[in-house]
Short mmCIF file of C-alpha atoms in Angstrom, two decimals:
data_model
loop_
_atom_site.label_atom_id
_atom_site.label_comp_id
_atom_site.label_asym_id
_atom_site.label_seq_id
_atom_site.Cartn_x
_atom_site.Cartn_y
_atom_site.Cartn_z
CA UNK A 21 1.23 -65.41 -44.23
CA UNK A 22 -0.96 -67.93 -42.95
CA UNK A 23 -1.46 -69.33 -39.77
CA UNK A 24 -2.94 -72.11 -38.39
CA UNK A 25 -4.25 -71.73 -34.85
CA UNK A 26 -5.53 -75.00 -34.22
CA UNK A 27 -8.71 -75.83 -32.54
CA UNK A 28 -10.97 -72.36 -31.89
CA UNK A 29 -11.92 -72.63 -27.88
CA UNK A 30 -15.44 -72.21 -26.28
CA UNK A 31 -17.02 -68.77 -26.19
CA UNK A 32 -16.84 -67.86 -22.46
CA UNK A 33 -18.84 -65.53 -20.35
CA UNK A 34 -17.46 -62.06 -19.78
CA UNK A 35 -15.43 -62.70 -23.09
CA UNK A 36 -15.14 -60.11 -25.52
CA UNK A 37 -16.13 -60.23 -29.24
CA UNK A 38 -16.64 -58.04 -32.25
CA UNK A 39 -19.77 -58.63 -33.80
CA UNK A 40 -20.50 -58.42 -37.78
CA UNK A 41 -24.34 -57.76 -38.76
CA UNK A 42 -24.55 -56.76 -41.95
CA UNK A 43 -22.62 -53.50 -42.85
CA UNK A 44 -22.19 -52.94 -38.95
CA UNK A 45 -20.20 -53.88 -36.91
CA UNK A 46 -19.96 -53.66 -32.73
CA UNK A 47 -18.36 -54.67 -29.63
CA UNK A 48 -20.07 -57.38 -27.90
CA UNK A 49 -19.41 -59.41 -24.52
CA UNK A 50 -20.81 -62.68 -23.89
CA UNK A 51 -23.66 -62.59 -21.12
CA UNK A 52 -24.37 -66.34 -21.22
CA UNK A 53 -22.87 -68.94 -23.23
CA UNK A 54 -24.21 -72.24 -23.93
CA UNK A 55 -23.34 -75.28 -26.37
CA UNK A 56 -23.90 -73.49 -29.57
CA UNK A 57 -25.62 -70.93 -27.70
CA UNK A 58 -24.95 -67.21 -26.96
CA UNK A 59 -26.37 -63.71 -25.68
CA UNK A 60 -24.44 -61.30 -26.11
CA UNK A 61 -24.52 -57.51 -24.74
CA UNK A 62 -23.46 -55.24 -27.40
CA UNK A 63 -22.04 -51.62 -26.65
CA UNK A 64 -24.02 -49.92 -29.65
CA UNK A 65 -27.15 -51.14 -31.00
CA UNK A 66 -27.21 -52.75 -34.88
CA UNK A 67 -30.44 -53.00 -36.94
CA UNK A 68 -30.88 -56.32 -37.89
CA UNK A 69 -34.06 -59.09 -38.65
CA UNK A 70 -34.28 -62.19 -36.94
CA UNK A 71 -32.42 -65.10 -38.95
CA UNK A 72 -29.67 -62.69 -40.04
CA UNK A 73 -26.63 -64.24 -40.40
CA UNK A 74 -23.51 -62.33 -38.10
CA UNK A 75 -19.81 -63.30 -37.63
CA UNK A 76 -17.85 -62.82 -34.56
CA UNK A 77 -14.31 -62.63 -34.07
CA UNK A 78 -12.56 -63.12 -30.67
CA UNK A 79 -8.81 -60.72 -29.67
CA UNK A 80 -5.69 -63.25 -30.53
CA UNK A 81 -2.80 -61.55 -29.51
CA UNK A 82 -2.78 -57.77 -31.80
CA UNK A 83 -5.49 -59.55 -33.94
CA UNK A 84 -9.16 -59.95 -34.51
CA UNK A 85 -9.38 -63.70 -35.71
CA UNK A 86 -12.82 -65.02 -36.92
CA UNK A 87 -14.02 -67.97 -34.67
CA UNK A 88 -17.52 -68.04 -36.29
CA UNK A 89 -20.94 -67.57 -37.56
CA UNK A 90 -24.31 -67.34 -36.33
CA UNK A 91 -28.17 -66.74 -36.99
CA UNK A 92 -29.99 -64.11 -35.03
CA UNK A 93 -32.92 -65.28 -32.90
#
């Protein structure tokens, strides 16, 4: 079943996210948070180059829901 959730709200600091880098994948909250901008602090460390592409997914209810994708700085 599908759902649409409507519009995805800004990531906020002190939010919680799982973070997709490659084949790993980690717990990460948001530090700072700006437009199209984030820094996250993850609780284990991931191997990845710079302008690797990761996904993060923010808690909806029982669910992980993906809100996005980025490029690693």
């Amino acid at each position: 079943e599908v759902v649409d959730l409507g519009k995805v709200d800004e990531i906020r600091k002190g939010e919680l996210m799982v973070v997709n880098a490659g084949t790993s994948t980690t717990l990460g909250t948001i530090i700072e948070a700006k437009k199209g901008k984030a820094k996250l602090r993850l609780k284990k460390p991931v191997c990845v180059d710079r302008g690797s592409r990761i996904t993060l997914s923010r808690r909806s209810k029982t669910r992980w829901c993906l809100i996005g994708h980025g490029v690693v700085e």
